[in-house]
Structure formats: C-alpha cells, structure tokens
Coordinates of C-alpha atoms in Angstrom, one line a residue:
M507 CA 109.0 266.6 115.7
L508 CA 111.5 263.7 115.6
L509 CA 111.0 263.2 111.9
G510 CA 112.3 266.7 111.2
L511 CA 115.6 266.1 112.8
P512 CA 118.7 264.5 111.3
P513 CA 119.2 260.8 112.1
E514 CA 122.2 261.6 114.4
L515 CA 120.1 263.9 116.5
V516 CA 117.2 261.4 116.7
L517 CA 119.6 258.8 118.0
K518 CA 120.9 261.3 120.5
V519 CA 117.4 262.0 121.8
L520 CA 116.7 258.2 121.9
G521 CA 119.9 257.7 123.8
S522 CA 119.0 260.0 126.6
Q523 CA 118.1 257.4 129.3
L524 CA 114.7 256.5 128.1
A525 CA 112.8 253.3 129.0
I526 CA 112.5 250.3 126.7
K527 CA 108.8 251.0 126.5
D528 CA 109.5 254.6 125.2
V529 CA 111.8 253.3 122.4
V530 CA 109.4 250.6 121.3
N531 CA 106.6 253.1 121.2
V532 CA 108.6 255.4 119.0
A533 CA 109.4 252.5 116.7
Q534 CA 105.7 251.9 116.2
T535 CA 104.9 255.4 115.1
C536 CA 106.3 255.2 111.5
T537 CA 108.4 253.1 109.3
T538 CA 111.2 255.7 109.2
L539 CA 111.8 255.7 112.9
R540 CA 111.3 252.0 113.1
A541 CA 114.0 251.4 110.5
L542 CA 116.4 253.8 112.3
I543 CA 115.9 252.0 115.7
L544 CA 116.2 248.5 114.1
S545 CA 119.5 249.5 112.6
N546 CA 121.0 251.1 115.7
K547 CA 121.5 249.0 118.8
S548 CA 122.3 252.0 120.9
C549 CA 118.7 252.9 121.0
I550 CA 117.9 249.9 123.3
C551 CA 121.4 249.5 124.8
N552 CA 121.1 253.0 126.4
T553 CA 117.8 252.5 128.0
Y554 CA 117.9 252.6 131.8
D555 CA 115.9 249.3 132.2
R556 CA 117.9 247.3 129.6
H557 CA 118.7 244.8 132.3
T558 CA 115.1 243.4 132.0
I559 CA 115.8 242.0 128.6
Q560 CA 116.2 238.2 128.6
L561 CA 119.4 237.5 126.7
P562 CA 120.5 234.3 125.0
F563 CA 122.8 232.1 127.2
G564 CA 126.3 233.5 127.4
R565 CA 125.6 236.6 125.3
A566 CA 126.1 240.2 126.3
L567 CA 123.6 242.8 125.0
E568 CA 126.2 244.5 122.9
E569 CA 127.1 241.3 121.1
L570 CA 123.6 240.9 119.5
S571 CA 122.4 242.5 116.3
S572 CA 120.2 245.6 116.6
A573 CA 117.2 243.7 115.1
L574 CA 117.6 240.9 117.6
I575 CA 118.0 243.3 120.5
F576 CA 114.8 245.1 119.5
A577 CA 112.9 241.8 119.1
R578 CA 113.9 240.6 122.6
A579 CA 113.2 244.0 124.1
A580 CA 109.7 244.0 122.7
R581 CA 109.2 240.5 124.0
S582 CA 110.5 241.4 127.5
L583 CA 108.1 244.4 127.5
V584 CA 105.1 242.1 126.8
S585 CA 106.2 239.7 129.6
I586 CA 106.7 242.5 132.1
S587 CA 103.3 244.0 131.3
A588 CA 101.6 240.7 131.7
C589 CA 103.3 240.0 135.1
M590 CA 102.5 243.5 136.4
S591 CA 98.8 243.3 135.4
P592 CA 96.4 242.6 138.3
Q593 CA 94.3 240.6 135.9
P594 CA 94.9 236.8 135.4
L595 CA 96.5 235.7 132.2
E596 CA 94.0 235.0 129.4
I597 CA 94.1 232.1 126.9
R598 CA 95.0 233.5 123.5
G599 CA 93.1 230.6 121.7
H600 CA 92.1 227.0 122.1
F601 CA 90.7 224.2 120.0
F602 CA 88.6 221.2 121.0
Y603 CA 89.4 217.8 119.4
P604 CA 86.4 215.4 119.4
F605 CA 87.6 212.1 120.8
S606 CA 85.0 210.2 118.8
S607 CA 86.6 211.3 115.5
P608 CA 90.0 209.5 115.6
K609 CA 88.5 206.7 117.7
F610 CA 89.9 207.8 121.0
T611 CA 88.7 206.2 124.2
W612 CA 88.6 208.2 127.4
N613 CA 89.7 206.8 130.8
N614 CA 89.7 209.1 133.8
A615 CA 92.3 207.0 135.4
D616 CA 94.7 207.2 132.4
P617 CA 94.0 210.4 130.4
P618 CA 96.0 211.3 127.3
S619 CA 99.6 212.2 128.2
D620 CA 103.2 212.2 126.8
F621 CA 102.5 215.0 124.4
F622 CA 104.7 216.2 121.6
T623 CA 104.0 219.3 119.4
H624 CA 105.8 220.7 116.4
S625 CA 104.2 223.1 113.9
N626 CA 101.0 221.3 112.8
I627 CA 101.9 218.0 114.4
L628 CA 100.5 216.7 117.7
A629 CA 101.5 213.4 119.1
F630 CA 100.5 211.8 122.4
R631 CA 99.7 208.5 124.2
C632 CA 96.1 207.6 124.8
Q633 CA 96.2 204.5 127.1
A634 CA 97.9 201.7 125.0
T635 CA 98.1 203.6 121.8
I636 CA 100.3 206.3 120.3
F637 CA 98.5 208.9 118.2
V638 CA 100.0 211.3 115.7
L639 CA 97.8 214.0 114.3
D640 CA 98.2 216.4 111.4
I641 CA 96.2 219.5 112.4
G642 CA 95.1 222.0 109.8
E643 CA 93.7 225.5 110.1
L644 CA 91.2 226.2 112.9
G645 CA 92.1 223.0 114.6
V646 CA 90.7 220.7 111.9
I647 CA 92.3 217.2 112.0
N648 CA 93.6 216.5 108.5
S649 CA 95.1 213.1 109.1
V650 CA 95.6 210.6 112.0
T651 CA 97.9 207.7 112.4
H652 CA 98.4 205.5 115.4
F653 CA 100.1 202.3 116.6
P654 CA 99.5 200.1 119.6
L655 CA 101.7 199.4 122.6
D656 CA 101.4 196.4 124.9
I657 CA 98.2 196.7 126.9
D658 CA 97.8 196.8 130.7
S659 CA 101.2 198.3 131.2
E660 CA 103.0 201.3 132.6
Y661 CA 104.5 203.5 129.9
L662 CA 107.3 205.9 129.2
V663 CA 107.4 207.8 125.9
E664 CA 110.0 209.9 124.3
Y665 CA 110.1 211.6 120.9
Q666 CA 112.8 212.8 118.5
L667 CA 112.1 215.0 115.5
A668 CA 114.4 214.4 112.5
D669 CA 116.7 217.2 111.4
D670 CA 114.8 217.6 108.2
K671 CA 111.5 217.8 110.1
R672 CA 110.0 215.1 107.9
M673 CA 110.2 212.1 110.4
L674 CA 109.1 211.6 113.9
R675 CA 110.8 208.9 116.0
V676 CA 108.9 207.5 119.0
A677 CA 110.5 205.4 121.7
A678 CA 108.1 203.8 124.3
T679 CA 108.6 201.3 127.0
A680 CA 105.7 199.2 128.4
F681 CA 106.1 197.5 131.7
R682 CA 103.5 195.0 132.9
R683 CA 103.4 194.8 136.6
Q684 CA 101.7 191.4 136.9
D685 CA 104.6 189.4 135.3
K686 CA 107.3 192.1 135.4
R687 CA 107.5 191.9 131.6
S688 CA 109.1 194.9 129.9
V689 CA 109.1 195.8 126.2
L690 CA 110.7 198.6 124.1
H691 CA 109.0 199.9 121.0
V692 CA 110.7 202.3 118.5
R693 CA 108.9 203.6 115.4
E694 CA 109.9 206.1 112.8
I695 CA 106.9 207.8 111.2
C696 CA 106.6 210.2 108.2
I697 CA 105.0 213.5 109.3
S698 CA 105.4 215.5 106.0
S699 CA 102.3 216.3 104.1
R700 CA 103.2 213.8 101.4
G701 CA 103.3 210.4 103.0
F702 CA 102.0 211.4 106.4
G703 CA 101.6 208.4 108.7
E704 CA 103.8 206.0 106.7
T705 CA 105.9 203.9 108.9
I706 CA 109.5 203.9 107.9
H707 CA 111.0 201.7 110.5
V708 CA 109.7 199.5 113.3
Y709 CA 111.7 198.0 116.2
R710 CA 110.6 196.0 119.1
V711 CA 112.7 194.2 121.8
D712 CA 112.1 192.5 125.1
L713 CA 113.8 194.3 128.0
P714 CA 115.0 192.7 131.3
D715 CA 112.1 192.1 133.7
Q716 CA 112.6 195.3 135.7
R717 CA 110.7 198.6 135.7
P718 CA 112.0 201.2 133.3
T719 CA 112.5 204.6 135.0
S720 CA 113.7 206.7 132.0
V721 CA 113.8 206.4 128.2
S722 CA 115.6 208.6 125.7
I723 CA 116.1 208.5 121.9
R724 CA 118.6 210.0 119.5
D725 CA 118.9 208.3 116.2
P726 CA 120.2 205.6 116.0
Y727 CA 120.4 205.1 119.8
V728 CA 117.8 204.6 122.5
A729 CA 118.6 204.5 126.2
V730 CA 116.5 202.9 129.0
V731 CA 117.3 203.2 132.7
V732 CA 115.8 200.3 134.7
N733 CA 115.3 200.4 138.5
G734 CA 117.2 203.6 138.7
S735 CA 120.6 201.9 138.6
I736 CA 121.1 200.0 135.3
C737 CA 121.5 201.6 131.9
L738 CA 120.6 199.9 128.6
V739 CA 121.9 201.5 125.4
L740 CA 120.6 200.1 122.1
D741 CA 121.2 200.8 118.4
W742 CA 117.7 200.2 117.2
R743 CA 118.7 200.3 113.5
T744 CA 121.1 197.4 113.8
N745 CA 119.7 195.6 116.9
R746 CA 122.8 196.0 119.0
G747 CA 123.0 196.9 122.6
V748 CA 124.7 196.6 126.0
S749 CA 123.9 197.1 129.7
F750 CA 126.1 198.8 132.3
E751 CA 126.1 200.1 135.8
L752 CA 127.7 203.4 136.8
M753 CA 130.4 203.6 139.4
L754 CA 132.3 206.6 140.5
S755 CA 136.0 206.6 141.3
N756 CA 135.3 206.2 145.0
Y757 CA 133.4 203.0 144.1
R758 CA 130.0 204.6 144.9
Q759 CA 127.3 203.2 142.6
L760 CA 124.9 205.6 141.1
D761 CA 121.6 204.1 142.1
M762 CA 119.2 207.1 141.9
L763 CA 119.6 207.6 138.2
K764 CA 116.9 210.1 137.1
T765 CA 117.7 210.5 133.4
L766 CA 120.0 209.5 130.6
I767 CA 120.0 211.7 127.6
F768 CA 122.2 211.9 124.5
D769 CA 124.3 215.0 123.7
P770 CA 123.3 216.3 120.3
R771 CA 126.7 217.7 119.7
T772 CA 129.0 214.7 120.4
S773 CA 128.9 210.9 120.8
S774 CA 128.3 211.1 124.5
M775 CA 125.6 210.6 127.1
I776 CA 124.5 212.8 129.9
I777 CA 123.6 211.0 133.1
V778 CA 121.7 212.7 136.0
D779 CA 121.9 211.1 139.4
S780 CA 119.3 212.4 142.0
W781 CA 120.6 211.5 145.5
K782 CA 117.9 211.7 148.2
G783 CA 118.2 211.4 151.9
D784 CA 122.0 211.5 152.2
A785 CA 124.7 214.1 152.7
Q786 CA 126.0 213.2 149.2
S787 CA 125.0 215.8 146.7
P788 CA 123.3 214.8 143.4
G789 CA 125.4 214.8 140.3
I790 CA 125.5 215.3 136.5
Y791 CA 127.9 213.1 134.6
M792 CA 129.1 212.6 131.0
S793 CA 130.1 209.3 129.4
P794 CA 130.9 208.3 125.8
I795 CA 128.3 206.1 124.0
P796 CA 129.5 202.5 124.1
H797 CA 131.1 201.3 120.8
D798 CA 131.2 197.9 119.2
M799 CA 128.0 196.8 120.9
P800 CA 127.1 193.1 120.2
I801 CA 124.0 192.0 118.3
L802 CA 121.1 191.2 120.5
N803 CA 119.6 187.7 120.2
D804 CA 115.9 187.1 119.5
D805 CA 115.6 185.3 122.9
M806 CA 117.4 187.7 125.2
P807 CA 117.3 186.5 128.9
S808 CA 114.8 188.3 131.2
D809 CA 117.6 188.7 133.8
V810 CA 119.7 191.8 133.1
T811 CA 122.8 189.8 134.2
G812 CA 122.5 187.8 131.0
W813 CA 122.7 190.8 128.8
P814 CA 126.0 191.8 127.2
S815 CA 127.7 194.4 129.5
C816 CA 130.5 196.9 129.4
E817 CA 132.2 199.5 131.6
V818 CA 131.9 203.2 131.0
E819 CA 134.0 206.1 132.2
L820 CA 132.3 209.0 133.9
Q821 CA 133.3 212.6 133.8
E822 CA 131.4 214.7 136.4
Y823 CA 130.0 218.1 135.4
P824 CA 131.4 220.9 137.5
C825 CA 128.3 222.3 139.1
A826 CA 128.9 225.3 141.3
H827 CA 125.2 226.0 141.6
T828 CA 124.3 222.5 143.0
P829 CA 122.2 223.0 146.2
S830 CA 124.4 221.8 149.0
R831 CA 122.8 223.1 152.2
G832 CA 122.8 220.2 154.6
F833 CA 121.0 217.1 153.4
F834 CA 119.7 217.3 149.8
V835 CA 116.1 216.3 149.8
G836 CA 114.6 216.9 146.3
E837 CA 115.3 216.0 142.8
I838 CA 117.0 217.1 139.6
L839 CA 114.6 217.8 136.7
T840 CA 116.3 217.5 133.3
V841 CA 114.8 219.8 130.8
G842 CA 117.3 218.7 128.2
F843 CA 119.4 220.3 125.5
R844 CA 118.2 223.6 124.0
L845 CA 119.3 225.2 120.8
I846 CA 120.2 228.8 121.2
L847 CA 121.9 231.6 119.2
D848 CA 124.5 230.7 116.6
S849 CA 123.5 227.0 116.5
E850 CA 124.9 226.4 120.0
W851 CA 123.4 224.0 122.5
V852 CA 123.1 224.3 126.3
L853 CA 122.0 221.7 128.8
E854 CA 119.2 222.9 131.1
V855 CA 118.4 221.3 134.4
I856 CA 116.3 222.3 137.4
F857 CA 117.2 221.5 141.0
R858 CA 114.1 221.2 143.3
L859 CA 114.4 221.7 147.0
D860 CA 111.7 220.4 149.3
S861 CA 110.3 222.3 152.2
S862 CA 112.6 220.4 154.6
E863 CA 115.5 222.0 152.8
T864 CA 114.1 225.6 152.5
G865 CA 112.7 225.6 156.0
D866 CA 109.3 226.9 154.7
E867 CA 106.6 224.3 154.0
S868 CA 104.6 226.9 152.1
R869 CA 107.1 227.2 149.3
T870 CA 109.3 225.2 147.0
E871 CA 112.7 226.6 145.8
L872 CA 113.9 225.8 142.2
V873 CA 117.4 226.5 141.0
R874 CA 117.5 226.6 137.2
V875 CA 121.0 226.0 135.7
W876 CA 122.3 226.1 132.1
F877 CA 125.6 224.5 131.1
D878 CA 127.6 225.5 128.1
E879 CA 130.6 223.9 126.4
P880 CA 133.6 223.9 126.0
N881 CA 134.4 225.2 129.4
W882 CA 131.1 224.2 131.1
A883 CA 130.2 227.9 131.8
Q884 CA 127.1 228.1 134.0
H885 CA 124.2 230.5 134.4
S886 CA 121.6 230.1 137.1
E887 CA 118.5 231.7 138.5
T888 CA 116.4 230.8 141.5
M889 CA 112.6 230.6 141.4
V890 CA 110.3 230.2 144.4
F891 CA 106.9 228.4 143.9
C892 CA 104.2 229.1 146.6
P893 CA 101.1 226.9 146.1
R894 CA 99.1 229.2 148.3
D895 CA 99.5 231.9 145.6
L896 CA 97.5 229.9 143.1

C-alpha cells in the first residue's frame, strides 16, 4: 500500500506518531522505503518514543544526519528489547585459547588480567609476562609476542594504541614488596600484519621505592602516581622526568590521588582525587604537563626526595554533579577520554557511593558524568546496582 503512494504522502504517514519499532520495521520491508527513511530524519524524529534513543554527548536529535539517527534508533531498539526480555542475555560467541600453545602458565592466585583489545589484537598480563596476540578467523592465534616484567611483584599495566593503529605502547610498573623496589617498563611493539611483534622501542627505569597506585601513558609521556600523593611524569623517549606533589590554593595536599591521565587534545594532565572519610568532596583537576624536564641519571636515588621536582598549577573542574550529601564515602572511577561525534573528546568518570551514603546496604549508587570542552558542559546519569538482583 505504501509503495503506491507518493514519497510526500509516505512521509506524512510515517510522521503520524508511530513508534521507533514501526519505522524500523517499515524500513526493513524493501529498499525503496528504506532509502526514503534513511534520507528523511523526520521519520524517526516524529516517533513518540524518540526519547529512548541514546544520543552522542551534547548533540540534539535534530542535529544528527538521518542515516545516523536511524542507526542509533535501531541500536536503541535492540537494547530495549534485550532489557525487556524475561530471558537472560545470551553470549553471541566465544573462543577458547589453549594456554599450552603460547606457553602460558596458569596460576589461580594470579590469573590473566590487564586486558587490551583492538580489532584482531589481544594483549594481557599473565603473571610476570605481557603477551600480545594476533588472532585470526575463528579464534586461531596467528602470532604471539611477549616480554617479561620483574618477577614476584605487584603490577600496574596501561596501553596506548598509536594513531596509525600500527603500534601498541605498553607501560607497566612492577613493585616488589619484599625490598620496596619499583620499576617502570615501557615498550613499543609493532602490531601490523607485516612486522608483528617487532619491538620498536624499549625503556626501563627504577622508580622511587614506594608502591605505584596508578600508571598512564600517552606518547611520549608516562605518568606514575606513588603512594596516592606523589606524581612522576617521564618522557620515555628522551629519559627525562620530574616528581611533584599537588597542593590546592588552600594548602590542602591531594593525598588520595586515584588517577592521572593525559588529555589527548592538549598538553595537559587530568588528576582525580578521591577523598574518603571527610566532609571534603573529591575533585577533578587539570594541570599542564611539566616542560624542560631534566635528564634522569642511571643511578636515580631510591628516595623520591632525591628526584628532580617542580611545582604545577591546578585548575579544578567545575563539577555540579559531584555527590555531596554529607560525608563522601566512595570513590571516583575514571573511565578516561572517549572519542565521540565530529572527532570530539569527552572525559567520562563514575562516582560510586557506598551503602553508608545511600542509606541502603543492598544497593550501590553510581553517578556517571561526562565533561566536554571548551565550557566544561556536563551530562550525567544515575545508575543503581543491587547485588541481590544477580
């Protein structure tokens, strides 16, 4: 019936307060109607349940192209159907990788962790070794490369994929509890089909004898937070670096540093302070990356006070959605920077409130916040996690 009508009448019919599901179903009937719907955003914009579409950060529905609106509408429809189904979610597919093949060793006390995936590349830490796998069709392992870390240590691992997707950079700290010895490893590995596993750059430096609590990498910088209060920033390509402590204008020292990450858009760092057990709220701060860092000697002292140091200026993120009811007992989980529409980046963080904050021990409240430049616009949503529902 619709095929016999002129396009303007078809659009009028589709604009008569239908549901997203109705429009998507019509688009699947034939190529003619699909092309008409994909080229006219009003088909989706006029649906009565258009508010269920998950939009890119800071974008109104009318600002998107008709094709992108349809794609997000179809994706939202699938998500809603899955959430409303009484049946549990099903695994779409899985692969088993034999640990005997790449010479893995299994340890129940320290199973594989610190995973990174991109396309056909899988990287992870297996005890004191970093593995990088090239996985082919049907889960077949085409190639494996690996490199060791210091044994009998506690590890932190972070990855950075090069812009051309041909190199993987791995930063890892190893802290040995027995003698408080701490080491930083940085390795740049080729992950393209030609030259896979070739090591392009290797860097290793002894850190101050304190436990690292965070590591982050963005070429050519790597940042390590030790003991939750001292930051080390190093240029691993030139072997330069400094240490610094963070003080606010009221002379309060940030001593619950959760994360230090690099802003992919500017030469700045984002520092997250998770304040627990005090009326002082947590904070998110920005600081420029230190310049003119001195070269590090081969025999750097084990005491951080012997490292070159500098002062940094902090600018606090305005955060209207920071939980502030009474005493903040929880933490800030830093998801990191995410690339969204039009090559723009947003910073995503999650505030977690403990049961003592929500007043209900059976649930945990999460506040998810996105920050956008240049005016630090914010968008947030609250999620409630109830373990008893699992």
